[in-house]
C-alpha cells in the first residue's frame, strides 16, 4: 500500500556525498530531510566495491572529511592508501557519530522523480512503493555507481559463477583452487588481479586495452607516523584545497621540453619511487604537451619491460594507443609482477573480442577459456548512468534522458535547466572524478547547502539554471577538455565504454581550485545564472 511522506529535502544516496548532505541540511539548516539508499548500509562506492584488493588511490591523509575538527582528530588511518574495509568502517563511524542512521532508508532505490509545477515540489517514487514529496531533490548518486557488463550470450548456460566487481557478495567468494577469468584491466581489474592470483589455481586476464599503472608504494603507517601527520592537518587540508586535484603535488618543471634526458629521468624516478597518482604531475604540461606526455608514457613502458620477464607478455601490457592520463591512470600493487607467475596468463582480446559463455567457460576470438568463476571488472556507465537509470522528469514532464540526449548539460555540474530545485553533487560538468573526490564532495555539499540556505532566507520557491548559463558552462567544460589529451583516450570520461552513449568529456578539467573559485564568485555575486521563482 503506497503512502506519501512530505519532506523539505530528499537526498538520493548515502555515500560520502549523501551522508554529508544529510548532516548539513538537517543539522545546520534545520530542514526535514531523508536519505534514500539502495544498499543496506552507508558508504556508497565503498559499500558496493568489496572485491579483493579494493583500495583508494588517494592517500588516506587526504581522503576523509575535513568539516569536523573532532572527527578528524579522532580517526586514525592504518595505511598510506586505505583499503575498502577500513574506508567502509570510517563511513559507518561517521554515520554513528552524526546520528545519520535514523534518517536514512536503506534497501530503497529511487525509481522516478517528477517535478510538479503547481506545488513546486518533487514527487519521488521508490521501488518499495513509497511516494515522497519534497521541495528539494539532492542527488548524491556517485559518478561510478551504475555498473555495466557486456551483454554476452550463453551466460545462463555457464556452470560457474559470474560476478561484477561492484556487486561483490558481502560474504566474500571462495576463490581458493578455482580457475578464474578476469575481464577488464582498468583500475579495478588491476587491483583485483594480484589478489586473485594468490588464491586461484589459475588466473586468466582478458585485456582489451593495456593501461598505464603506477606502483602505489602502499604500506602500513609506522608507529606514530599517522599521528604526526594528523597533528598538521590544518596545513595538509589547506594544501589540498589549493591544489588542482584535491591533494598537493610536489613542484614540477613546466615541461619535459628543454630538459635533457637525465633531468627528465630524475623527475620521473622521484615520482615513481614515491608511487601513486603524483606520477602524472612529473611535468606540469603532461596532459597537453606531446613531448612531456610521450616521455612519461615511454618511461612507464620501460618499467613494465623491466618487471615482466616474458617479453611478449610485457609488450602486451605496454599501453600503446592513448596518451598517458587521457584514460584514468591506475595504481597497482603487484599487478605487472603477477604475470611472472606460472599460474597467471594474459590474453589480448583487442582483435579477438569476448563473444559469450559456454557451459565450461568464456569464449574470446573462438577460444574457450575454462573457468569456475568469471569476474567482470568491466566498469560503469559513468557520471550520467546513475541519473539516466532513474526516470527523472522536470518542468512540464520533460525527461532528463531527452534533455541530455547529446550529452549532459549542466550549470557548474550542480544543476540543469528545467529541473527546478534539483541539486547534483559531483554531477557531470564538475571536477569530481578528476582528483580526490572527497574534496569535491565537501565543496559541493557546502556550496549547495549555502545556496539552499540563501533560497530559504529569501523566500525563493524554486531555482533553476538559465538556459544561457547552462549553455555557456557546457561549452566551457568542452572547451577546457579540448585543450588536453583527454578526448584522445577511449575512456569512460568520454562515454566511450558505454554503447550508444554520446561522446562528450563529462568532468570539468580546469582544476578543483579554479572551479572552487568560480563557484565562490557566483555565490558572492548573488547566484547569477540561476532564475528564481
Ligand atoms: O572500469 P574501467 P574500472 N571486453 O572502465 C574492459 C575508479 N576506481 O572499474 O579499456 C573486454 O576503467 C575495458 O576495456 P577498454 C577509477 O576512477 C578507482 O576498472 O574499454 N574488455 C577496461 O579494461 C576508475 O577509472 C579505484 O578497452 C572489456 C575495463 O573493462 C573507475 O573507477 C579503484 C569489455 C573497465 O575499466 C572505473 O574503473 C577502482 C569487453 N566487452 C576503480 N567491456 C581506486 O580508487 C569493458 N572491458 C583505486
Coordinates of C-alpha atoms and ligand atoms in Angstrom, one line a residue:
X1 CA 0.0 0.0 0.0
X2 CA 1.7 3.3 -1.0
X3 CA 1.6 6.4 1.1
X4 CA 3.1 9.9 0.6
X5 CA 5.6 11.4 3.0
X6 CA 6.3 15.1 3.0
X7 CA 9.8 16.4 3.5
X8 CA 11.9 19.5 2.8
X9 CA 14.6 17.6 1.0
X10 CA 15.3 14.1 -0.3
X11 CA 18.9 13.1 -0.6
X12 CA 19.4 10.2 -3.0
X13 CA 22.3 8.1 -1.9
X14 CA 24.2 7.6 1.4
X15 CA 27.8 7.5 0.3
X16 CA 30.1 10.2 1.4
X17 CA 28.3 12.9 -0.5
X18 CA 24.8 11.9 0.7
X19 CA 25.9 11.5 4.3
X20 CA 27.4 14.9 4.5
X21 CA 24.4 16.5 2.6
X22 CA 22.0 14.9 5.1
X23 CA 24.1 16.1 8.1
X24 CA 24.4 19.6 6.7
X25 CA 20.9 20.1 5.5
X26 CA 19.4 18.6 8.7
X27 CA 21.7 19.7 11.4
X28 CA 22.8 23.1 10.1
X29 CA 19.8 24.3 8.1
X30 CA 17.2 22.5 10.3
X31 CA 15.4 21.0 7.3
X32 CA 13.3 17.9 7.4
X33 CA 15.5 15.6 5.3
X34 CA 15.7 11.9 4.5
X35 CA 18.3 10.0 2.5
X36 CA 17.3 7.0 0.4
X37 CA 19.9 4.4 -0.2
X38 CA 19.8 1.3 -2.5
X39 CA 22.4 -0.5 -0.4
X40 CA 21.8 -2.0 3.0
X41 CA 24.5 0.3 4.6
X42 CA 26.2 3.6 4.2
X43 CA 29.4 4.1 2.2
X44 CA 28.3 4.2 -1.4
X45 CA 31.3 3.1 -3.6
X46 CA 32.9 1.5 -0.5
X47 CA 29.7 -0.4 0.3
X48 CA 29.4 -1.9 -3.1
X49 CA 33.0 -2.5 -4.2
X50 CA 34.1 -5.3 -1.9
X51 CA 36.3 -7.1 -4.4
X52 CA 39.7 -8.4 -3.2
X53 CA 42.2 -5.6 -3.5
X54 CA 39.7 -2.7 -3.5
X55 CA 41.7 0.2 -2.2
X56 CA 41.6 4.0 -2.5
X57 CA 44.2 5.6 -4.6
X58 CA 44.0 9.0 -3.0
X59 CA 46.2 8.9 0.1
X60 CA 44.2 8.3 3.3
X61 CA 45.6 11.5 4.8
X62 CA 43.6 13.4 2.2
X63 CA 40.7 11.0 1.7
X64 CA 38.5 11.9 4.7
X65 CA 36.1 14.6 5.7
X66 CA 37.7 17.8 6.9
X67 CA 34.5 19.5 8.1
X68 CA 34.6 18.5 11.7
X69 CA 37.7 19.0 13.8
X70 CA 36.9 16.4 16.4
X71 CA 36.1 13.8 13.7
X72 CA 39.4 14.2 12.0
X73 CA 41.4 14.3 15.3
X74 CA 39.8 11.0 16.4
X75 CA 40.2 8.8 13.4
X76 CA 43.5 7.0 12.7
X77 CA 44.2 5.5 9.3
X78 CA 46.4 2.4 9.4
X79 CA 47.8 2.5 5.8
X80 CA 49.0 5.1 3.4
X81 CA 46.3 4.0 1.0
X82 CA 43.3 2.7 2.9
X83 CA 41.6 -0.5 1.9
X84 CA 37.9 -0.9 1.3
X85 CA 37.1 -2.4 4.7
X86 CA 38.8 0.5 6.6
X87 CA 37.1 3.1 4.5
X88 CA 33.7 1.4 5.0
X89 CA 34.3 1.3 8.7
X90 CA 35.1 5.1 8.6
X91 CA 31.8 5.7 6.8
X92 CA 29.9 3.7 9.4
X93 CA 31.7 5.6 12.2
X94 CA 30.7 8.9 10.7
X95 CA 27.1 7.8 10.4
X96 CA 27.0 6.8 14.0
X97 CA 28.8 9.9 15.2
X98 CA 26.4 12.3 13.5
X99 CA 23.4 10.2 14.2
X100 CA 22.6 9.8 10.5
X101 CA 21.1 6.3 10.5
X102 CA 17.8 7.5 11.8
X103 CA 17.2 9.5 8.6
X104 CA 18.4 7.0 6.1
X105 CA 16.1 4.5 4.5
X106 CA 18.2 1.6 3.2
X107 CA 17.4 -1.1 0.6
X108 CA 15.4 1.5 -1.3
X109 CA 16.1 2.7 -4.8
X110 CA 14.6 5.8 -6.3
X111 CA 12.8 4.7 -9.5
X112 CA 11.5 8.1 -10.6
X113 CA 11.2 11.7 -9.6
X114 CA 9.0 14.2 -11.2
X115 CA 8.7 18.0 -10.6
X116 CA 5.2 19.2 -10.0
X117 CA 4.9 22.8 -11.1
X118 CA 1.7 23.5 -9.2
X119 CA 3.0 22.6 -5.8
X120 CA 6.6 23.4 -6.6
X121 CA 7.7 20.0 -5.3
X122 CA 9.4 16.9 -6.3
X123 CA 7.4 13.7 -6.3
X124 CA 9.8 10.9 -5.6
X125 CA 8.8 7.2 -6.1
X126 CA 10.8 4.3 -4.7
X127 CA 11.0 0.7 -5.6
X128 CA 9.3 -0.1 -2.3
X129 CA 6.2 1.8 -3.5
X130 CA 6.7 4.8 -1.3
X131 CA 5.9 8.3 -2.6
X132 CA 7.7 11.3 -1.1
X133 CA 7.0 14.9 -1.7
X134 CA 9.9 17.2 -1.2
X135 CA 10.9 20.8 -2.1
X136 CA 14.5 19.9 -2.9
X137 CA 15.9 16.9 -4.6
X138 CA 19.6 16.4 -3.8
X139 CA 21.3 13.7 -5.8
X140 CA 24.3 12.1 -4.2
X141 CA 24.3 9.2 -6.6
X142 CA 28.0 9.0 -7.3
X143 CA 29.9 9.1 -10.6
X144 CA 30.9 5.4 -10.9
X145 CA 27.9 3.7 -9.4
X146 CA 26.0 2.3 -12.4
X147 CA 27.9 -1.0 -13.1
X148 CA 27.9 -2.4 -16.6
X149 CA 28.9 -5.7 -18.2
X150 CA 28.9 -6.6 -21.8
X151 CA 25.8 -8.4 -22.9
X152 CA 27.1 -11.8 -23.7
X153 CA 25.1 -14.8 -24.9
X154 CA 25.2 -18.1 -23.1
X155 CA 25.5 -16.7 -19.6
X156 CA 22.6 -18.8 -18.4
X157 CA 24.4 -22.0 -19.6
X158 CA 27.7 -21.3 -17.8
X159 CA 28.1 -23.8 -15.0
X160 CA 30.4 -21.5 -12.9
X161 CA 29.7 -18.1 -11.3
X162 CA 29.7 -14.7 -13.0
X163 CA 30.4 -11.7 -10.8
X164 CA 30.7 -8.0 -11.3
X165 CA 33.4 -6.4 -9.1
X166 CA 31.0 -3.7 -8.0
X167 CA 28.4 -6.2 -6.8
X168 CA 30.9 -8.5 -4.9
X169 CA 29.0 -10.5 -2.4
X170 CA 29.2 -9.3 1.2
X171 CA 30.0 -12.8 2.5
X172 CA 33.0 -13.0 0.1
X173 CA 33.8 -15.5 -2.6
X174 CA 35.9 -18.7 -2.2
X175 CA 38.5 -18.5 -5.0
X176 CA 40.9 -21.0 -3.5
X177 CA 41.9 -23.5 -6.1
X178 CA 39.5 -22.1 -8.7
X179 CA 40.1 -21.2 -12.3
X180 CA 39.3 -17.5 -12.5
X181 CA 38.9 -15.4 -15.6
X182 CA 39.0 -11.6 -15.2
X183 CA 37.6 -9.4 -17.9
X184 CA 38.8 -5.9 -17.8
X185 CA 42.1 -4.1 -16.9
X186 CA 41.0 -0.7 -15.6
X187 CA 41.8 0.4 -12.0
X188 CA 39.5 -2.4 -10.7
X189 CA 41.0 -5.3 -12.8
X190 CA 44.5 -4.1 -12.0
X191 CA 43.8 -4.1 -8.2
X192 CA 42.0 -7.4 -8.3
X193 CA 44.4 -9.5 -10.4
X194 CA 47.3 -9.9 -7.9
X195 CA 44.9 -10.7 -5.1
X196 CA 43.1 -13.4 -7.2
X197 CA 46.4 -14.8 -8.4
X198 CA 47.4 -15.6 -4.8
X199 CA 44.3 -17.7 -4.3
X200 CA 43.2 -19.2 -7.6
X201 CA 44.5 -22.3 -9.2
X202 CA 44.8 -20.4 -12.4
X203 CA 44.0 -16.7 -13.3
X204 CA 43.4 -15.6 -16.9
X205 CA 43.2 -11.9 -17.6
X206 CA 41.4 -10.9 -20.7
X207 CA 42.7 -7.5 -21.7
X208 CA 41.2 -5.3 -24.4
X209 CA 43.3 -2.2 -23.7
X210 CA 46.5 -2.0 -21.8
X211 CA 46.5 0.7 -19.2
X212 CA 49.2 2.9 -17.6
X213 CA 49.6 1.8 -14.0
X214 CA 51.9 3.3 -11.4
X215 CA 53.1 1.4 -8.3
X216 CA 51.2 2.5 -5.2
X217 CA 54.0 2.0 -2.7
X218 CA 51.3 1.4 -0.2
X219 CA 52.5 0.5 3.3
X220 CA 51.2 0.5 6.8
X221 CA 51.9 3.7 8.7
X222 CA 54.8 3.2 11.1
X223 CA 54.1 3.6 14.8
X224 CA 53.2 7.3 15.5
X225 CA 53.5 8.2 11.8
X226 CA 49.9 9.0 11.1
X227 CA 49.5 10.8 14.4
X228 CA 52.4 13.1 13.4
X229 CA 50.8 13.8 10.0
X230 CA 47.4 14.4 11.7
X231 CA 48.9 17.0 14.0
X232 CA 49.5 19.0 10.9
X233 CA 46.0 18.6 9.4
X234 CA 45.4 22.3 9.1
X235 CA 48.4 22.6 6.7
X236 CA 47.5 19.4 4.8
X237 CA 43.9 20.5 4.3
X238 CA 44.9 23.9 3.1
X239 CA 47.3 22.4 0.6
X240 CA 44.7 20.0 -0.6
X241 CA 42.2 22.9 -1.1
X242 CA 44.8 25.0 -3.0
X243 CA 45.6 22.1 -5.4
X244 CA 44.1 21.2 -8.8
X245 CA 43.4 17.6 -7.9
X246 CA 42.5 17.7 -4.2
X247 CA 45.8 16.6 -3.0
X248 CA 49.1 18.5 -3.2
X249 CA 51.7 17.6 -5.9
X250 CA 55.4 18.2 -5.5
X251 CA 56.6 21.1 -7.5
X252 CA 57.3 20.1 -11.1
X253 CA 59.1 21.5 -14.2
X254 CA 56.7 23.2 -16.6
X255 CA 57.6 20.8 -19.3
X256 CA 59.9 18.0 -20.4
X257 CA 60.8 20.2 -23.4
X258 CA 64.1 21.9 -22.7
X259 CA 65.2 19.3 -20.3
X260 CA 67.8 16.7 -21.2
X261 CA 67.3 13.0 -20.8
X262 CA 68.9 12.9 -17.3
X263 CA 66.8 15.8 -16.0
X264 CA 63.6 14.2 -17.2
X265 CA 64.6 10.9 -15.7
X266 CA 65.4 12.5 -12.3
X267 CA 61.9 14.0 -12.2
X268 CA 60.1 10.7 -13.1
X269 CA 62.4 8.5 -11.0
X270 CA 61.5 10.6 -7.9
X271 CA 57.7 10.2 -8.5
X272 CA 58.0 6.6 -9.5
X273 CA 59.8 5.9 -6.2
X274 CA 57.1 7.9 -4.2
X275 CA 54.3 6.0 -6.0
X276 CA 50.7 6.8 -6.8
X277 CA 48.9 9.3 -8.9
X278 CA 51.5 12.0 -8.3
X279 CA 53.5 10.5 -11.2
X280 CA 51.1 12.3 -13.6
X281 CA 52.4 15.6 -12.2
X282 CA 56.0 14.9 -13.3
X283 CA 55.7 17.7 -15.9
X284 CA 53.0 20.4 -15.5
X285 CA 52.0 20.2 -19.2
X286 CA 51.7 16.4 -19.3
X287 CA 48.1 16.5 -20.4
X288 CA 48.6 18.9 -23.3
X289 CA 52.2 18.7 -24.4
X290 CA 53.2 15.7 -26.7
X291 CA 56.9 15.7 -25.7
X292 CA 56.1 15.6 -22.0
X293 CA 53.4 13.1 -22.3
X294 CA 55.4 10.7 -24.6
X295 CA 58.4 11.0 -22.2
X296 CA 56.2 9.8 -19.4
X297 CA 54.4 7.1 -21.4
X298 CA 57.7 5.7 -22.5
X299 CA 59.1 5.8 -19.0
X300 CA 56.2 3.6 -17.8
X301 CA 56.6 1.2 -20.7
X302 CA 60.3 0.8 -19.8
X303 CA 59.4 -0.1 -16.2
X304 CA 56.9 -2.7 -17.4
X305 CA 59.5 -4.3 -19.6
X306 CA 61.9 -4.4 -16.6
X307 CA 59.3 -6.0 -14.4
X308 CA 57.7 -8.6 -16.6
X309 CA 60.0 -11.4 -17.5
X310 CA 58.3 -12.7 -20.7
X311 CA 59.0 -10.1 -23.4
X312 CA 55.8 -10.9 -25.3
X313 CA 53.6 -10.5 -22.2
X314 CA 55.5 -7.3 -21.3
X315 CA 54.8 -5.9 -24.8
X316 CA 51.1 -6.8 -24.5
X317 CA 51.0 -4.9 -21.1
X318 CA 52.6 -1.8 -22.6
X319 CA 49.9 0.8 -23.4
X320 CA 50.3 2.0 -26.9
X321 CA 47.1 3.5 -28.1
X322 CA 46.5 6.5 -25.9
X323 CA 48.5 9.3 -24.2
X324 CA 49.2 8.7 -20.5
X325 CA 46.4 10.3 -18.4
X326 CA 43.9 10.5 -21.2
X327 CA 42.3 7.4 -19.7
X328 CA 42.2 7.4 -15.9
X329 CA 45.7 6.1 -14.8
X330 CA 45.7 3.2 -12.5
X331 CA 47.7 2.5 -9.3
X332 CA 49.0 -1.0 -8.9
X333 CA 50.3 -3.2 -6.1
X334 CA 51.9 -6.2 -7.8
X335 CA 49.8 -6.2 -11.0
X336 CA 52.6 -6.4 -13.6
X337 CA 54.7 -8.8 -11.4
X338 CA 51.7 -11.1 -11.2
X339 CA 52.3 -12.1 -14.8
X340 CA 55.6 -13.6 -13.8
X341 CA 53.7 -16.4 -12.1
X342 CA 53.2 -19.7 -14.0
X343 CA 49.5 -19.7 -13.0
X344 CA 48.6 -16.3 -14.4
X345 CA 48.1 -15.7 -18.1
X346 CA 47.3 -12.6 -20.1
X347 CA 45.2 -12.8 -23.3
X348 CA 44.7 -9.9 -25.6
X349 CA 41.1 -9.6 -26.7
X350 CA 41.6 -6.5 -28.7
X351 CA 41.4 -8.3 -32.0
X352 CA 39.6 -11.3 -30.6
X353 CA 36.7 -9.9 -28.7
X354 CA 34.9 -11.7 -25.9
X355 CA 32.0 -13.5 -27.6
X356 CA 30.0 -15.3 -24.9
X357 CA 29.8 -18.2 -22.5
X358 CA 29.8 -21.9 -22.8
X359 CA 28.9 -24.4 -20.1
X360 CA 32.7 -24.6 -19.3
X361 CA 33.9 -21.1 -19.6
X362 CA 34.1 -17.9 -21.6
X363 CA 34.9 -17.6 -25.3
X364 CA 37.0 -14.9 -27.0
X365 CA 38.2 -15.0 -30.6
X366 CA 36.9 -18.6 -30.9
X367 CA 38.9 -19.9 -28.0
X368 CA 37.3 -21.1 -24.8
X369 CA 38.8 -20.2 -21.5
X370 CA 37.7 -22.7 -18.9
X371 CA 36.5 -21.1 -15.7
X372 CA 34.9 -21.7 -12.4
X373 CA 34.5 -18.0 -11.8
X374 CA 34.3 -15.2 -14.3
X375 CA 34.8 -11.7 -12.9
X376 CA 33.6 -8.8 -14.9
X377 CA 35.8 -5.8 -14.0
X378 CA 34.1 -4.0 -16.8
X379 CA 33.4 -0.7 -15.2
X380 CA 30.5 1.7 -15.1
X381 CA 28.1 3.8 -17.2
X382 CA 29.9 6.8 -15.7
X383 CA 28.5 10.1 -14.4
X384 CA 25.3 10.2 -16.4
X385 CA 24.4 6.5 -15.9
X386 CA 23.2 6.9 -12.3
X387 CA 20.9 9.8 -13.4
X388 CA 19.5 8.2 -16.6
X389 CA 18.8 4.9 -14.9
X390 CA 16.2 6.8 -12.8
X391 CA 13.2 8.3 -14.6
X392 CA 13.8 12.0 -13.9
X393 CA 11.2 14.5 -15.2
X394 CA 11.4 18.2 -14.8
X395 CA 9.0 21.1 -15.6
X396 CA 6.2 20.1 -17.8
X397 CA 7.2 16.4 -17.7
X398 CA 10.4 17.0 -19.7
X399 CA 12.6 13.8 -19.4
X400 CA 16.3 14.2 -18.4
X401 CA 17.1 11.5 -20.8
X402 CA 15.8 13.7 -23.6
X403 CA 17.5 16.9 -22.4
X404 CA 20.8 15.0 -22.2
X405 CA 20.4 13.1 -25.4
X406 CA 23.5 14.7 -26.9
X407 CA 25.4 14.6 -23.6
X408 CA 24.9 16.1 -20.1
X409 CA 24.1 19.8 -19.9
X410 CA 24.6 21.5 -16.6
X411 CA 25.4 24.7 -14.9
X412 CA 28.5 24.2 -12.7
X413 CA 27.8 20.5 -12.6
X414 CA 25.3 21.3 -9.9
X415 CA 22.0 22.0 -11.7
X416 CA 20.3 21.6 -15.0
X417 CA 17.7 23.8 -16.7
X418 CA 14.0 22.9 -16.5
X419 CA 14.7 20.8 -13.4
X420 CA 13.9 23.2 -10.6
X421 CA 15.4 22.6 -7.1
X422 CA 17.4 19.6 -8.3
X423 CA 20.9 19.8 -7.0
X424 CA 23.5 17.3 -8.2
X425 CA 26.5 16.6 -6.0
X426 CA 29.6 15.9 -8.1
X427 CA 27.5 15.9 -11.2
X428 CA 28.7 15.9 -14.9
X429 CA 30.4 19.3 -15.5
X430 CA 32.1 19.3 -12.1
X431 CA 35.7 18.3 -11.5
X432 CA 34.7 15.4 -9.2
X433 CA 36.4 12.3 -10.7
X434 CA 39.5 14.2 -11.8
X435 CA 41.0 14.1 -8.4
X436 CA 40.4 13.4 -4.8
X437 CA 36.6 13.2 -4.8
X438 CA 36.3 13.8 -1.1
X439 CA 37.5 17.4 -1.6
X440 CA 34.9 17.8 -4.4
X441 CA 32.2 16.3 -2.3
X442 CA 32.7 18.7 0.6
X443 CA 32.9 21.7 -1.6
X444 CA 29.7 20.7 -3.4
X445 CA 27.7 19.9 -0.3
X446 CA 28.8 23.2 1.3
X447 CA 28.0 25.2 -1.8
X448 CA 24.6 23.6 -2.3
X449 CA 23.6 23.9 1.3
X450 CA 24.7 27.5 1.5
X451 CA 22.6 28.1 -1.7
X452 CA 19.6 26.4 -0.2
X453 CA 20.0 28.5 3.0
X454 CA 20.0 31.6 0.8
X455 CA 16.9 30.5 -1.0
X456 CA 15.1 29.8 2.3
X457 CA 16.2 33.2 3.7
X458 CA 15.0 35.0 0.6
X459 CA 11.7 33.0 0.4
X460 CA 12.5 31.8 -3.1
X461 CA 10.2 28.9 -4.1
X462 CA 12.2 27.5 -7.0
X463 CA 15.5 27.9 -8.8
X464 CA 17.0 26.5 -12.0
X465 CA 19.8 27.5 -14.3
X466 CA 19.0 30.0 -17.1
X467 CA 19.4 28.2 -20.5
X468 CA 22.2 30.6 -21.5
X469 CA 24.2 30.0 -18.3
X470 CA 23.8 26.2 -18.8
X471 CA 24.9 26.5 -22.4
X472 CA 28.0 28.7 -21.5
X473 CA 29.1 26.2 -18.8
X474 CA 28.6 23.2 -21.0
X475 CA 30.6 24.8 -23.8
X476 CA 33.3 25.9 -21.3
X477 CA 33.6 22.3 -20.0
X478 CA 34.1 21.0 -23.6
X479 CA 36.5 23.8 -24.5
X480 CA 38.7 23.2 -21.5
X481 CA 38.8 19.4 -22.4
X482 CA 39.7 20.3 -26.0
X483 CA 43.0 21.8 -24.9
X484 CA 44.0 18.5 -23.3
X485 CA 44.6 14.9 -24.5
X486 CA 41.5 13.7 -22.7
X487 CA 39.4 13.4 -25.9
X488 CA 42.1 11.0 -27.4
X489 CA 41.6 8.3 -24.8
X490 CA 38.8 5.8 -25.4
X491 CA 37.6 6.2 -21.8
X492 CA 34.6 6.4 -19.5
X493 CA 35.4 10.1 -19.2
X494 CA 34.2 10.4 -22.8
X495 CA 31.4 7.8 -22.6
X496 CA 33.4 5.6 -24.9
X497 CA 32.9 2.5 -22.8
X498 CA 29.1 2.6 -22.9
X499 CA 27.4 1.5 -26.2
X500 CA 25.4 4.3 -27.8
X501 CA 26.5 7.0 -25.3
X502 CA 27.2 10.4 -26.9
X503 CA 30.9 11.2 -27.0
X504 CA 31.4 14.2 -24.7
X505 CA 34.0 14.8 -22.0
X506 CA 31.9 14.8 -18.8
X507 CA 34.0 16.1 -15.9
X508 CA 35.4 19.7 -15.7
X509 CA 39.2 19.7 -16.3
X510 CA 40.3 23.1 -15.3
X511 CA 41.1 22.0 -11.7
X512 CA 39.3 21.9 -8.4
X513 CA 41.0 25.1 -7.3
X514 CA 39.8 27.0 -10.3
X515 CA 36.3 25.5 -10.0
X516 CA 36.1 26.3 -6.3
X517 CA 37.0 29.9 -7.0
X518 CA 34.3 30.2 -9.8
X519 CA 31.6 28.7 -7.5
X520 CA 32.6 31.1 -4.7
X521 CA 32.4 34.1 -7.0
X522 CA 28.9 33.1 -8.2
X523 CA 27.7 32.8 -4.6
X524 CA 29.3 36.2 -3.7
X525 CA 27.5 37.8 -6.7
X526 CA 24.1 36.5 -5.6
X527 CA 24.0 33.4 -7.8
X528 CA 23.9 34.9 -11.4
X529 CA 22.9 32.3 -14.0
X530 CA 20.1 30.9 -11.8
X531 CA 16.5 32.0 -12.4
X532 CA 14.4 32.3 -9.2
X533 CA 10.6 32.0 -9.0
Ligands
LIG1 O1 36.4 0.4 -15.0 P1 37.1 0.9 -16.4 P2 37.0 0.2 -13.6 N1 35.5 -7.0 -23.4 O2 36.0 1.3 -17.2 C1 37.2 -3.6 -20.1 C2 37.5 4.3 -10.3 N2 38.2 3.3 -9.5 O3 36.0 -0.4 -12.7 O4 39.6 0.0 -21.9 C3 36.7 -6.8 -22.9 O5 38.2 1.8 -16.1 C4 37.7 -2.2 -20.5 O6 38.4 -2.3 -21.7 P3 38.6 -0.9 -22.6 C5 38.6 4.9 -11.2 O7 38.2 6.3 -11.5 C6 39.0 3.8 -8.5 O8 38.4 -0.5 -13.7 O9 37.3 -0.3 -22.7 N3 37.0 -5.9 -22.0 C7 38.5 -1.9 -19.3 O10 39.8 -2.5 -19.4 C8 38.4 4.1 -12.5 O11 38.9 4.7 -13.6 C9 39.7 2.9 -7.7 O12 39.1 -1.4 -23.9 C10 36.0 -5.0 -21.7 C11 37.7 -2.5 -18.2 O13 36.9 -3.4 -18.7 C12 36.9 3.9 -12.5 O14 36.6 3.6 -11.1 C13 39.6 1.6 -7.9 C14 34.8 -5.2 -22.2 C15 36.9 -1.4 -17.5 O15 37.7 -0.5 -16.9 C16 36.5 2.7 -13.3 O16 37.4 1.6 -13.1 C17 38.7 1.1 -8.9 C18 34.5 -6.2 -23.1 N4 33.3 -6.3 -23.7 C19 38.0 2.0 -9.7 N5 34.0 -4.2 -21.7 C20 40.6 3.4 -6.7 O17 40.4 4.5 -6.1 C21 34.8 -3.5 -20.8 N6 36.0 -4.0 -20.8 C22 41.8 2.7 -6.5

